[in-house]
Amino acid sequence: MPSNRLAAQIAFIHEIDKLKYIRRKTRLFNSDRNENDAEHSWHLAVMAIVLAEHADEDIDLLKVLKMVLIHDIVEIDAGDTFLFDTVKGHDNTEEELEAAKRIFGVLPEDQAEELIKIWQEFEARNSPEAKFARTLDRFEPVLQNISNKGGTWAEFDISYPKVMEKVKVIKNGSARIWDYSEARIRESVDQGILREQ
Amino acid sequence: MPSNRLAAQIAFIHEIDKLKYIRRKTRLFNSDRNENDAEHSWHLAVMAIVLAEHADEDIDLLKVLKMVLIHDIVEIDAGDTFLFDTVKGHDNTEEELEAAKRIFGVLPEDQAEELIKIWQEFEARNSPEAKFARTLDRFEPVLQNISNKGGTWAEFDISYPKVMEKVKVIKNGSARIWDYSEARIRESVDQGILREQ
Ligand SMILES: [Ca+2]
C-alpha cells in the first residue's frame, strides 16, 4: 500500500500531464509548430540555469526553477492567455486562483501550500526570483518570434510600440537581457519583420 | 552588443529547442500521443520536486533538477534509445558523449564543463542525485504504461520478467517508489495488460 502522501503525489503527476496539451500562440524556433506549456516550462527552466548569472539581484536558483516549472500549471483549467490579447489580460485572475487551488490541491496539504505560494510569488512579480522568472517568460517568445520572421508579432499584426510595452518587464529581472532584447527588437523593425507603428 | 557569454548562451537556448522534436516510444497518460523529450524532462523535474521526500539518501534537489532537465539533451544528436531495444543498449555510448561535447560545447566553457559533468554523473548512476534521477526516469513510463492499458509493454510485447529487469533500477533511488512500482506492475499482470512470461 502506498502511503496517502505518495498516492496524492502520483495523482498530481497524472493531473499535470494535461499541460502537454495546452498550446501557446508562439511557435518553436524556426518552426510553424505551436509550443505547448510543458515544453515552454522546460525551456524556461534550462534558460534559468544558463542565464542565472545575468539576474540583477541575487536569486535562489532552486526557487526560480520551481517557479518556472509550475508557473503555467493553472492554464490546465484556465487556458493560455495570449500576451497580446486585448480582451482578457494576462494578470492573475480569479479563474487562475481557483485553478491553482484545485490542481495543487491534489497534493498533500503542505506541498499544495508551498506550490501555491510559489505561484502567487511569481504572479506578484516582486521578489528577485519572480522578476527573473518573468524575464525568462517574456524573453523566450522574443527569441522565438525573431527566429520566425516576426512570429506572433507578424501573425497578429502587433506594432513595435505594443511589443515594447509588453516585453519591458524583461528589464525588471535583468538589465543585460533587456539590452539584448531591446537591440534585437529594434533590429526586427529595421529588417521589416516588425512594423514600426 | 551582447557579451560573448550571452551570445553563446542564446545559441545554446536555440540549439536545445530541437529536444521538442525527439519523440519517445512512450505515450502521454491515457493517450495515444507520443511524448517528446522536452515534455518528459519537464515532467521528471516536477516529479523530482514533489517526490524528493521519498529519496533514500539525502539529495541536493537543485542538482537533481539540473540533471533531469538536461539528461536527454544528447538525444538531439544521438536519438532516443528505447528502453526495451535489444540491439542498441541504453547505456552511455561514444555517440552520446560526442553529442554532449558538441551541444553543451555551444555554451561558455565553464558552463559546458558543469553540464557535461552533471550529465556524466547521471550516466554513472552512483551519486544519490543520479540514483534518484534515474528512479524518476524509469518511474514515469511505468505510470504512463499502466494508464495506457500496458502502453509500450503491450505494443512491443514485453513480458513481466523483462519489465522487472529493466525497471528494477527504480529501487536504487527510492525503496518507497520501488514498492509502489512493484505492486502496480504485478497488478498489471493480474489485469491482463502485461503478459506473465
Ligand atoms: Ca502563460
mmCIF file of C-alpha atoms and ligand atoms in Angstrom:
data_model
loop_
_atom_site.group_PDB
_atom_site.id
_atom_site.type_symbol
_atom_site.label_atom_id
_atom_site.label_comp_id
_atom_site.label_asym_id
_atom_site.label_seq_id
_atom_site.Cartn_x
_atom_site.Cartn_y
_atom_site.Cartn_z
ATOM 1 C CA MET A 1 0.000 0.000 0.000
ATOM 2 C CA PRO A 2 1.405 3.391 -0.912
ATOM 3 C CA SER A 3 1.232 5.996 1.771
ATOM 4 C CA ASN A 4 -1.531 8.548 1.341
ATOM 5 C CA ARG A 5 1.147 11.081 0.535
ATOM 6 C CA LEU A 6 2.588 9.064 -2.331
ATOM 7 C CA ALA A 7 -0.890 8.329 -3.702
ATOM 8 C CA ALA A 8 -1.725 12.049 -3.702
ATOM 9 C CA GLN A 9 1.596 12.916 -5.319
ATOM 10 C CA ILE A 10 1.031 10.368 -8.064
ATOM 11 C CA ALA A 11 -2.473 11.722 -8.665
ATOM 12 C CA PHE A 12 -0.855 15.142 -9.139
ATOM 13 C CA ILE A 13 1.753 13.715 -11.524
ATOM 14 C CA HIS A 14 -1.130 12.326 -13.615
ATOM 15 C CA GLU A 15 -3.107 15.548 -13.450
ATOM 16 C CA ILE A 16 -0.334 17.823 -14.704
ATOM 17 C CA ASP A 17 0.220 15.685 -17.791
ATOM 18 C CA LYS A 18 -2.563 17.841 -19.249
ATOM 19 C CA LEU A 19 -0.130 20.757 -19.503
ATOM 20 C CA LYS A 20 1.289 18.997 -22.577
ATOM 21 C CA TYR A 21 -1.967 19.719 -24.391
ATOM 22 C CA ILE A 22 -2.114 23.448 -23.639
ATOM 23 C CA ARG A 23 -0.902 25.117 -26.788
ATOM 24 C CA ARG A 24 0.647 28.547 -26.810
ATOM 25 C CA LYS A 25 0.333 31.033 -29.649
ATOM 26 C CA THR A 26 4.112 31.165 -30.063
ATOM 27 C CA ARG A 27 5.871 28.643 -32.218
ATOM 28 C CA LEU A 28 9.051 26.649 -31.787
ATOM 29 C CA PHE A 29 12.279 28.194 -33.058
ATOM 30 C CA ASN A 30 12.384 28.380 -36.864
ATOM 31 C CA SER A 31 9.162 26.441 -36.985
ATOM 32 C CA ASP A 32 5.450 26.664 -37.603
ATOM 33 C CA ARG A 33 4.618 24.189 -34.834
ATOM 34 C CA ASN A 34 2.990 25.743 -31.747
ATOM 35 C CA GLU A 35 4.775 25.248 -28.465
ATOM 36 C CA ASN A 36 2.899 23.643 -25.598
ATOM 37 C CA ASP A 37 3.108 24.740 -21.988
ATOM 38 C CA ALA A 38 5.160 21.751 -20.806
ATOM 39 C CA GLU A 39 7.817 22.348 -23.463
ATOM 40 C CA HIS A 40 7.777 26.063 -22.687
ATOM 41 C CA SER A 41 8.225 25.393 -18.959
ATOM 42 C CA TRP A 42 11.130 23.037 -19.642
ATOM 43 C CA HIS A 43 12.800 25.595 -21.873
ATOM 44 C CA LEU A 44 12.466 28.348 -19.252
ATOM 45 C CA ALA A 45 13.987 26.041 -16.640
ATOM 46 C CA VAL A 46 17.086 25.360 -18.744
ATOM 47 C CA MET A 47 17.266 29.067 -19.562
ATOM 48 C CA ALA A 48 17.197 29.818 -15.830
ATOM 49 C CA ILE A 49 20.187 27.528 -15.330
ATOM 50 C CA VAL A 50 22.317 29.015 -18.100
ATOM 51 C CA LEU A 51 21.249 32.661 -17.718
ATOM 52 C CA ALA A 52 21.201 32.922 -13.904
ATOM 53 C CA GLU A 53 24.408 34.972 -13.904
ATOM 54 C CA HIS A 54 22.573 37.800 -15.678
ATOM 55 C CA ALA A 55 19.981 38.310 -12.931
ATOM 56 C CA ASP A 56 20.360 41.798 -11.487
ATOM 57 C CA GLU A 57 19.613 40.707 -7.940
ATOM 58 C CA ASP A 58 20.847 37.677 -6.016
ATOM 59 C CA ILE A 59 18.495 34.828 -6.801
ATOM 60 C CA ASP A 60 17.810 31.433 -5.293
ATOM 61 C CA LEU A 61 18.064 29.321 -8.448
ATOM 62 C CA LEU A 62 16.146 26.412 -6.894
ATOM 63 C CA LYS A 63 13.214 28.718 -6.255
ATOM 64 C CA VAL A 64 13.368 30.134 -9.789
ATOM 65 C CA LEU A 65 13.324 26.587 -11.177
ATOM 66 C CA LYS A 66 10.308 25.603 -9.094
ATOM 67 C CA MET A 67 8.615 28.793 -10.229
ATOM 68 C CA VAL A 68 9.126 28.382 -13.965
ATOM 69 C CA LEU A 69 8.361 24.661 -13.846
ATOM 70 C CA ILE A 70 4.953 25.234 -12.265
ATOM 71 C CA HIS A 71 4.063 28.773 -13.400
ATOM 72 C CA ASP A 72 1.695 27.697 -16.166
ATOM 73 C CA ILE A 73 0.035 24.714 -14.464
ATOM 74 C CA VAL A 74 -3.047 26.841 -13.732
ATOM 75 C CA GLU A 75 -3.580 27.007 -17.504
ATOM 76 C CA ILE A 76 -4.770 23.385 -17.394
ATOM 77 C CA ASP A 77 -8.054 24.837 -16.116
ATOM 78 C CA ALA A 78 -7.799 28.486 -17.115
ATOM 79 C CA GLY A 79 -6.247 28.128 -20.579
ATOM 80 C CA ASP A 80 -3.353 30.030 -22.097
ATOM 81 C CA THR A 81 -3.769 33.786 -22.180
ATOM 82 C CA PHE A 82 -2.057 35.289 -25.187
ATOM 83 C CA LEU A 83 0.269 38.135 -24.252
ATOM 84 C CA PHE A 84 -1.256 40.468 -26.805
ATOM 85 C CA ASP A 85 -4.857 39.538 -26.075
ATOM 86 C CA THR A 86 -6.747 42.802 -25.708
ATOM 87 C CA VAL A 87 -9.870 41.357 -24.076
ATOM 88 C CA LYS A 88 -8.535 39.112 -21.346
ATOM 89 C CA GLY A 89 -5.440 40.436 -19.595
ATOM 90 C CA HIS A 90 -2.513 38.268 -18.642
ATOM 91 C CA ASP A 91 -2.900 39.039 -14.962
ATOM 92 C CA ASN A 92 -3.622 36.784 -12.062
ATOM 93 C CA THR A 93 -7.322 36.198 -12.422
ATOM 94 C CA GLU A 94 -9.847 34.712 -10.049
ATOM 95 C CA GLU A 95 -10.130 31.815 -12.501
ATOM 96 C CA GLU A 96 -6.402 31.139 -12.212
ATOM 97 C CA LEU A 97 -6.527 31.214 -8.435
ATOM 98 C CA GLU A 98 -9.326 28.652 -8.451
ATOM 99 C CA ALA A 99 -7.262 26.552 -10.840
ATOM 100 C CA ALA A 100 -4.226 26.755 -8.561
ATOM 101 C CA LYS A 101 -6.292 25.662 -5.586
ATOM 102 C CA ARG A 102 -7.823 22.750 -7.440
ATOM 103 C CA ILE A 103 -4.711 21.435 -9.165
ATOM 104 C CA PHE A 104 -2.072 21.972 -6.460
ATOM 105 C CA GLY A 105 -4.770 20.895 -4.019
ATOM 106 C CA VAL A 106 -4.399 17.344 -5.346
ATOM 107 C CA LEU A 107 -1.054 17.241 -3.481
ATOM 108 C CA PRO A 108 -0.600 16.693 0.262
ATOM 109 C CA GLU A 109 -1.563 19.905 2.032
ATOM 110 C CA ASP A 110 1.958 21.123 2.895
ATOM 111 C CA GLN A 111 3.084 20.710 -0.714
ATOM 112 C CA ALA A 112 -0.071 22.316 -2.094
ATOM 113 C CA GLU A 113 0.573 25.306 0.148
ATOM 114 C CA GLU A 114 4.216 25.562 -0.898
ATOM 115 C CA LEU A 115 3.474 25.482 -4.615
ATOM 116 C CA ILE A 116 0.505 27.848 -4.435
ATOM 117 C CA LYS A 117 2.744 30.249 -2.527
ATOM 118 C CA ILE A 118 5.466 29.998 -5.178
ATOM 119 C CA TRP A 119 2.912 30.517 -7.952
ATOM 120 C CA GLN A 120 1.498 33.556 -6.143
ATOM 121 C CA GLU A 121 5.001 34.919 -5.699
ATOM 122 C CA PHE A 122 5.517 34.579 -9.452
ATOM 123 C CA GLU A 123 2.236 36.355 -10.109
ATOM 124 C CA ALA A 124 3.053 39.138 -7.631
ATOM 125 C CA ARG A 125 6.265 39.971 -9.534
ATOM 126 C CA ASN A 126 8.048 41.440 -6.541
ATOM 127 C CA SER A 127 10.733 39.043 -5.387
ATOM 128 C CA PRO A 128 14.087 38.778 -7.186
ATOM 129 C CA GLU A 129 13.142 35.227 -8.221
ATOM 130 C CA ALA A 130 9.751 36.291 -9.590
ATOM 131 C CA LYS A 131 11.287 39.168 -11.513
ATOM 132 C CA PHE A 132 13.896 36.922 -13.081
ATOM 133 C CA ALA A 133 11.357 34.173 -13.858
ATOM 134 C CA ARG A 134 9.198 36.747 -15.634
ATOM 135 C CA THR A 135 12.221 37.994 -17.561
ATOM 136 C CA LEU A 136 12.687 34.480 -18.909
ATOM 137 C CA ASP A 137 8.963 34.024 -19.592
ATOM 138 C CA ARG A 138 8.947 37.124 -21.805
ATOM 139 C CA PHE A 139 12.373 36.563 -23.332
ATOM 140 C CA GLU A 140 11.697 33.119 -24.806
ATOM 141 C CA PRO A 141 8.905 34.346 -27.153
ATOM 142 C CA VAL A 142 11.074 37.292 -28.241
ATOM 143 C CA LEU A 143 13.733 34.834 -29.393
ATOM 144 C CA GLN A 144 11.094 32.594 -30.986
ATOM 145 C CA ASN A 145 9.407 35.434 -32.854
ATOM 146 C CA ILE A 146 12.711 36.737 -34.180
ATOM 147 C CA SER A 147 13.637 33.236 -35.380
ATOM 148 C CA ASN A 148 10.226 33.004 -37.082
ATOM 149 C CA LYS A 149 10.435 36.206 -39.134
ATOM 150 C CA GLY A 150 8.214 38.059 -36.687
ATOM 151 C CA GLY A 151 6.206 35.079 -35.459
ATOM 152 C CA THR A 152 3.165 36.141 -33.460
ATOM 153 C CA TRP A 153 4.066 39.831 -33.935
ATOM 154 C CA ALA A 154 3.527 39.415 -37.668
ATOM 155 C CA GLU A 155 0.673 36.917 -37.342
ATOM 156 C CA PHE A 156 -1.376 39.177 -35.068
ATOM 157 C CA ASP A 157 -0.127 42.419 -36.613
ATOM 158 C CA ILE A 158 1.434 43.813 -33.436
ATOM 159 C CA SER A 159 3.422 47.038 -33.714
ATOM 160 C CA TYR A 160 6.837 47.873 -32.273
ATOM 161 C CA PRO A 161 5.456 50.181 -29.505
ATOM 162 C CA LYS A 162 2.991 47.484 -28.425
ATOM 163 C CA VAL A 163 5.723 44.839 -28.329
ATOM 164 C CA MET A 164 7.962 47.122 -26.305
ATOM 165 C CA GLU A 165 5.170 47.840 -23.847
ATOM 166 C CA LYS A 166 4.564 44.126 -23.283
ATOM 167 C CA VAL A 167 8.156 42.955 -23.085
ATOM 168 C CA LYS A 168 9.599 45.762 -20.991
ATOM 169 C CA VAL A 169 9.172 43.627 -17.858
ATOM 170 C CA ILE A 170 12.264 41.791 -19.098
ATOM 171 C CA LYS A 171 14.139 44.793 -17.701
ATOM 172 C CA ASN A 172 12.910 44.139 -14.157
ATOM 173 C CA GLY A 173 14.921 40.939 -13.837
ATOM 174 C CA SER A 174 17.989 41.577 -15.953
ATOM 175 C CA ALA A 175 19.397 44.767 -17.466
ATOM 176 C CA ARG A 176 21.703 42.716 -19.662
ATOM 177 C CA ILE A 177 18.969 40.511 -21.116
ATOM 178 C CA TRP A 178 16.885 43.643 -21.607
ATOM 179 C CA ASP A 179 19.652 45.441 -23.513
ATOM 180 C CA TYR A 180 19.996 42.439 -25.757
ATOM 181 C CA SER A 181 16.215 42.157 -26.272
ATOM 182 C CA GLU A 182 15.822 45.844 -26.997
ATOM 183 C CA ALA A 183 18.545 45.761 -29.631
ATOM 184 C CA ARG A 184 17.137 42.645 -31.296
ATOM 185 C CA ILE A 185 13.579 44.008 -31.336
ATOM 186 C CA ARG A 186 14.794 47.284 -32.853
ATOM 187 C CA GLU A 187 16.677 45.247 -35.469
ATOM 188 C CA SER A 188 13.421 43.436 -36.249
ATOM 189 C CA VAL A 189 11.869 46.745 -37.269
ATOM 190 C CA ASP A 190 14.862 47.500 -39.496
ATOM 191 C CA GLN A 191 14.537 44.049 -41.052
ATOM 192 C CA GLY A 192 10.850 44.584 -41.765
ATOM 193 C CA ILE A 193 9.595 41.711 -39.586
ATOM 194 C CA LEU A 194 8.003 44.065 -37.023
ATOM 195 C CA ARG A 195 6.034 47.105 -38.087
ATOM 196 C CA GLU A 196 7.258 50.432 -36.730
ATOM 197 C CA GLN A 197 3.843 51.873 -35.824
ATOM 198 C CA MET B 1 26.339 44.393 -28.106
ATOM 199 C CA PRO B 2 25.720 41.230 -26.080
ATOM 200 C CA SER B 3 28.696 39.845 -24.252
ATOM 201 C CA ASN B 4 30.236 36.769 -25.828
ATOM 202 C CA ARG B 5 28.855 34.776 -22.916
ATOM 203 C CA LEU B 6 25.275 35.870 -23.528
ATOM 204 C CA ALA B 7 25.594 35.231 -27.270
ATOM 205 C CA ALA B 8 26.855 31.697 -26.593
ATOM 206 C CA GLN B 9 24.087 31.054 -24.058
ATOM 207 C CA ILE B 10 21.442 32.213 -26.530
ATOM 208 C CA ALA B 11 22.912 29.983 -29.225
ATOM 209 C CA PHE B 12 22.530 27.081 -26.766
ATOM 210 C CA ILE B 13 18.926 28.083 -25.980
ATOM 211 C CA HIS B 14 18.211 27.898 -29.718
ATOM 212 C CA GLU B 15 20.017 24.608 -30.162
ATOM 213 C CA ILE B 16 18.161 22.729 -27.432
ATOM 214 C CA ASP B 17 14.778 23.645 -28.910
ATOM 215 C CA LYS B 18 15.364 20.531 -31.033
ATOM 216 C CA LEU B 19 14.652 18.358 -27.982
ATOM 217 C CA LYS B 20 10.965 19.133 -28.586
ATOM 218 C CA TYR B 21 11.127 17.065 -31.778
ATOM 219 C CA ILE B 22 12.681 13.953 -30.234
ATOM 220 C CA ARG B 23 9.807 11.563 -29.769
ATOM 221 C CA ARG B 24 9.834 8.815 -27.205
ATOM 222 C CA LYS B 25 8.142 5.460 -27.611
ATOM 223 C CA THR B 26 6.033 6.045 -24.514
ATOM 224 C CA ARG B 27 2.788 7.916 -24.756
ATOM 225 C CA LEU B 28 1.188 10.600 -22.631
ATOM 226 C CA PHE B 29 -1.072 9.486 -19.798
ATOM 227 C CA ASN B 30 -4.309 7.935 -21.067
ATOM 228 C CA SER B 31 -3.322 8.899 -24.570
ATOM 229 C CA ASP B 32 -2.023 7.624 -27.875
ATOM 230 C CA ARG B 33 0.139 10.688 -28.450
ATOM 231 C CA ASN B 34 3.891 10.067 -28.089
ATOM 232 C CA GLU B 35 5.721 12.123 -25.533
ATOM 233 C CA ASN B 36 8.682 14.191 -26.633
ATOM 234 C CA ASP B 37 11.917 14.583 -24.697
ATOM 235 C CA ALA B 38 11.260 18.175 -23.604
ATOM 236 C CA GLU B 39 7.872 17.274 -22.134
ATOM 237 C CA HIS B 40 9.397 14.213 -20.499
ATOM 238 C CA SER B 41 12.199 16.279 -18.957
ATOM 239 C CA TRP B 42 9.700 18.815 -17.615
ATOM 240 C CA HIS B 43 7.588 16.063 -16.102
ATOM 241 C CA LEU B 44 10.597 14.482 -14.370
ATOM 242 C CA ALA B 45 11.573 17.868 -12.953
ATOM 243 C CA VAL B 46 8.154 18.423 -11.370
ATOM 244 C CA MET B 47 8.202 14.812 -10.147
ATOM 245 C CA ALA B 48 11.590 15.494 -8.529
ATOM 246 C CA ILE B 49 10.072 18.436 -6.643
ATOM 247 C CA VAL B 50 7.043 16.562 -5.338
ATOM 248 C CA LEU B 51 8.700 13.169 -4.739
ATOM 249 C CA ALA B 52 12.021 14.333 -3.253
ATOM 250 C CA GLU B 53 10.964 13.233 0.236
ATOM 251 C CA HIS B 54 10.977 9.603 -0.941
ATOM 252 C CA ALA B 55 14.658 9.576 -1.920
ATOM 253 C CA ASP B 56 16.502 7.053 0.238
ATOM 254 C CA GLU B 57 19.613 9.176 0.541
ATOM 255 C CA ASP B 58 19.960 12.903 1.170
ATOM 256 C CA ILE B 59 19.775 14.623 -2.167
ATOM 257 C CA ASP B 60 20.615 18.081 -3.429
ATOM 258 C CA LEU B 61 17.328 18.882 -5.189
ATOM 259 C CA LEU B 62 18.894 21.635 -7.303
ATOM 260 C CA LYS B 63 21.372 19.116 -8.705
ATOM 261 C CA VAL B 64 18.611 16.576 -9.377
ATOM 262 C CA LEU B 65 16.648 19.250 -11.254
ATOM 263 C CA LYS B 66 19.628 20.218 -13.388
ATOM 264 C CA MET B 67 20.204 16.529 -14.069
ATOM 265 C CA VAL B 68 16.694 15.653 -15.203
ATOM 266 C CA LEU B 69 16.315 18.867 -17.181
ATOM 267 C CA ILE B 70 19.418 18.169 -19.276
ATOM 268 C CA HIS B 71 19.683 14.350 -19.146
ATOM 269 C CA ASP B 72 18.219 13.760 -22.602
ATOM 270 C CA ILE B 73 19.763 16.693 -24.470
ATOM 271 C CA VAL B 74 22.328 14.342 -26.031
ATOM 272 C CA GLU B 75 19.438 12.683 -27.871
ATOM 273 C CA ILE B 76 19.262 15.719 -30.163
ATOM 274 C CA ASP B 77 22.237 14.138 -31.934
ATOM 275 C CA ALA B 78 22.094 10.537 -30.757
ATOM 276 C CA GLY B 79 18.337 9.938 -30.894
ATOM 277 C CA ASP B 80 16.087 8.313 -28.322
ATOM 278 C CA THR B 81 17.065 4.797 -27.302
ATOM 279 C CA PHE B 82 14.047 2.736 -26.394
ATOM 280 C CA LEU B 83 14.392 1.035 -23.010
ATOM 281 C CA PHE B 84 13.475 -2.364 -24.401
ATOM 282 C CA ASP B 85 15.589 -2.072 -27.535
ATOM 283 C CA THR B 86 17.569 -5.304 -27.809
ATOM 284 C CA VAL B 87 20.085 -4.102 -30.372
ATOM 285 C CA LYS B 88 21.239 -0.747 -29.077
ATOM 286 C CA GLY B 89 21.600 -0.570 -25.293
ATOM 287 C CA HIS B 90 20.529 2.425 -23.270
ATOM 288 C CA ASP B 91 23.980 2.992 -21.875
ATOM 289 C CA ASN B 92 26.306 5.894 -22.235
ATOM 290 C CA THR B 93 27.635 5.430 -25.726
ATOM 291 C CA GLU B 94 30.518 7.077 -27.507
ATOM 292 C CA GLU B 95 27.911 8.704 -29.744
ATOM 293 C CA GLU B 96 26.208 10.261 -26.737
ATOM 294 C CA LEU B 97 29.492 11.583 -25.370
ATOM 295 C CA GLU B 98 30.231 13.236 -28.709
ATOM 296 C CA ALA B 99 26.734 14.713 -28.635
ATOM 297 C CA ALA B 100 27.269 16.069 -25.119
ATOM 298 C CA LYS B 101 30.525 17.683 -26.158
ATOM 299 C CA ARG B 102 29.024 19.271 -29.233
ATOM 300 C CA ILE B 103 25.760 20.528 -27.717
ATOM 301 C CA PHE B 104 26.933 21.651 -24.262
ATOM 302 C CA GLY B 105 30.053 22.902 -26.034
ATOM 303 C CA VAL B 106 27.933 25.695 -27.523
ATOM 304 C CA LEU B 107 27.904 27.251 -24.026
ATOM 305 C CA PRO B 108 30.728 29.233 -22.416
ATOM 306 C CA GLU B 109 33.432 26.771 -21.393
ATOM 307 C CA ASP B 110 32.766 26.781 -17.634
ATOM 308 C CA GLN B 111 29.075 26.087 -18.172
ATOM 309 C CA ALA B 112 29.760 23.407 -20.779
ATOM 310 C CA GLU B 113 32.050 21.695 -18.290
ATOM 311 C CA GLU B 114 29.491 21.900 -15.493
ATOM 312 C CA LEU B 115 26.653 20.434 -17.564
ATOM 313 C CA ILE B 116 28.775 17.693 -19.135
ATOM 314 C CA LYS B 117 29.861 16.745 -15.628
ATOM 315 C CA ILE B 118 26.265 16.593 -14.396
ATOM 316 C CA TRP B 119 25.239 14.526 -17.420
ATOM 317 C CA GLN B 120 28.141 12.131 -16.819
ATOM 318 C CA GLU B 121 27.165 11.860 -13.166
ATOM 319 C CA PHE B 122 23.658 10.900 -14.272
ATOM 320 C CA GLU B 123 25.063 8.305 -16.648
ATOM 321 C CA ALA B 124 27.410 6.887 -13.999
ATOM 322 C CA ARG B 125 24.460 6.169 -11.677
ATOM 323 C CA ASN B 126 26.474 6.373 -8.487
ATOM 324 C CA SER B 127 25.635 9.579 -6.659
ATOM 325 C CA PRO B 128 22.446 9.918 -4.592
ATOM 326 C CA GLU B 129 21.205 12.510 -7.094
ATOM 327 C CA ALA B 130 21.902 10.275 -10.109
ATOM 328 C CA LYS B 131 20.194 7.321 -8.450
ATOM 329 C CA PHE B 132 17.114 9.374 -7.656
ATOM 330 C CA ALA B 133 17.035 10.981 -11.123
ATOM 331 C CA ARG B 134 17.141 7.507 -12.680
ATOM 332 C CA THR B 135 14.355 6.373 -10.373
ATOM 333 C CA LEU B 136 12.182 9.141 -11.791
ATOM 334 C CA ASP B 137 13.276 8.443 -15.366
ATOM 335 C CA ARG B 138 12.114 4.819 -15.070
ATOM 336 C CA PHE B 139 9.055 5.555 -12.958
ATOM 337 C CA GLU B 140 7.331 7.954 -15.366
ATOM 338 C CA PRO B 141 6.955 5.334 -18.172
ATOM 339 C CA VAL B 142 5.663 2.784 -15.637
ATOM 340 C CA LEU B 143 2.863 5.187 -14.726
ATOM 341 C CA GLN B 144 2.258 6.006 -18.397
ATOM 342 C CA ASN B 145 2.119 2.369 -19.484
ATOM 343 C CA ILE B 146 -0.280 1.469 -16.693
ATOM 344 C CA SER B 147 -2.544 4.381 -17.659
ATOM 345 C CA ASN B 148 -2.414 3.200 -21.287
ATOM 346 C CA LYS B 149 -3.530 -0.401 -20.696
ATOM 347 C CA GLY B 150 0.018 -1.688 -20.980
ATOM 348 C CA GLY B 151 1.344 1.004 -23.312
ATOM 349 C CA THR B 152 4.736 0.098 -24.761
ATOM 350 C CA TRP B 153 4.755 -3.203 -22.807
ATOM 351 C CA ALA B 154 1.748 -4.333 -24.826
ATOM 352 C CA GLU B 155 2.798 -2.620 -28.037
ATOM 353 C CA PHE B 156 6.216 -4.277 -28.098
ATOM 354 C CA ASP B 157 5.068 -7.482 -26.414
ATOM 355 C CA ILE B 158 7.339 -7.209 -23.381
ATOM 356 C CA SER B 159 6.894 -9.758 -20.577
ATOM 357 C CA TYR B 160 6.696 -9.203 -16.844
ATOM 358 C CA PRO B 161 10.221 -10.544 -16.102
ATOM 359 C CA LYS B 162 11.688 -8.295 -18.796
ATOM 360 C CA VAL B 163 9.874 -5.257 -17.425
ATOM 361 C CA MET B 164 11.051 -6.062 -13.899
ATOM 362 C CA GLU B 165 14.636 -6.432 -15.095
ATOM 363 C CA LYS B 166 14.551 -3.028 -16.761
ATOM 364 C CA VAL B 167 12.741 -1.073 -14.077
ATOM 365 C CA LYS B 168 14.456 -2.502 -11.004
ATOM 366 C CA VAL B 169 16.836 0.479 -11.001
ATOM 367 C CA ILE B 170 13.903 2.379 -9.511
ATOM 368 C CA LYS B 171 14.875 0.634 -6.284
ATOM 369 C CA ASN B 172 18.316 2.251 -6.239
ATOM 370 C CA GLY B 173 16.911 5.708 -5.581
ATOM 371 C CA SER B 174 13.790 5.051 -3.541
ATOM 372 C CA ALA B 175 12.562 1.949 -1.734
ATOM 373 C CA ARG B 176 9.118 3.505 -1.372
ATOM 374 C CA ILE B 177 8.692 4.319 -5.058
ATOM 375 C CA TRP B 178 10.004 0.851 -5.845
ATOM 376 C CA ASP B 179 7.461 -0.845 -3.552
ATOM 377 C CA TYR B 180 4.704 1.115 -5.220
ATOM 378 C CA SER B 181 6.004 0.315 -8.738
ATOM 379 C CA GLU B 182 6.425 -3.368 -7.971
ATOM 380 C CA ALA B 183 2.856 -3.632 -6.691
ATOM 381 C CA ARG B 184 1.395 -1.767 -9.653
ATOM 382 C CA ILE B 185 3.375 -3.827 -12.189
ATOM 383 C CA ARG B 186 2.254 -7.056 -10.518
ATOM 384 C CA GLU B 187 -1.327 -5.756 -10.663
ATOM 385 C CA SER B 188 -0.866 -5.151 -14.387
ATOM 386 C CA VAL B 189 -0.226 -8.864 -14.882
ATOM 387 C CA ASP B 190 -3.364 -9.694 -12.891
ATOM 388 C CA GLN B 191 -5.320 -7.218 -15.029
ATOM 389 C CA GLY B 192 -4.051 -8.824 -18.209
ATOM 390 C CA ILE B 193 -2.269 -5.725 -19.538
ATOM 391 C CA LEU B 194 1.214 -7.255 -19.049
ATOM 392 C CA ARG B 195 1.933 -10.859 -20.000
ATOM 393 C CA GLU B 196 3.273 -13.054 -17.216
ATOM 394 C CA GLN B 197 6.002 -14.794 -19.234
HETATM 395 CA CA CA C 1 1.463 31.787 -19.721
#
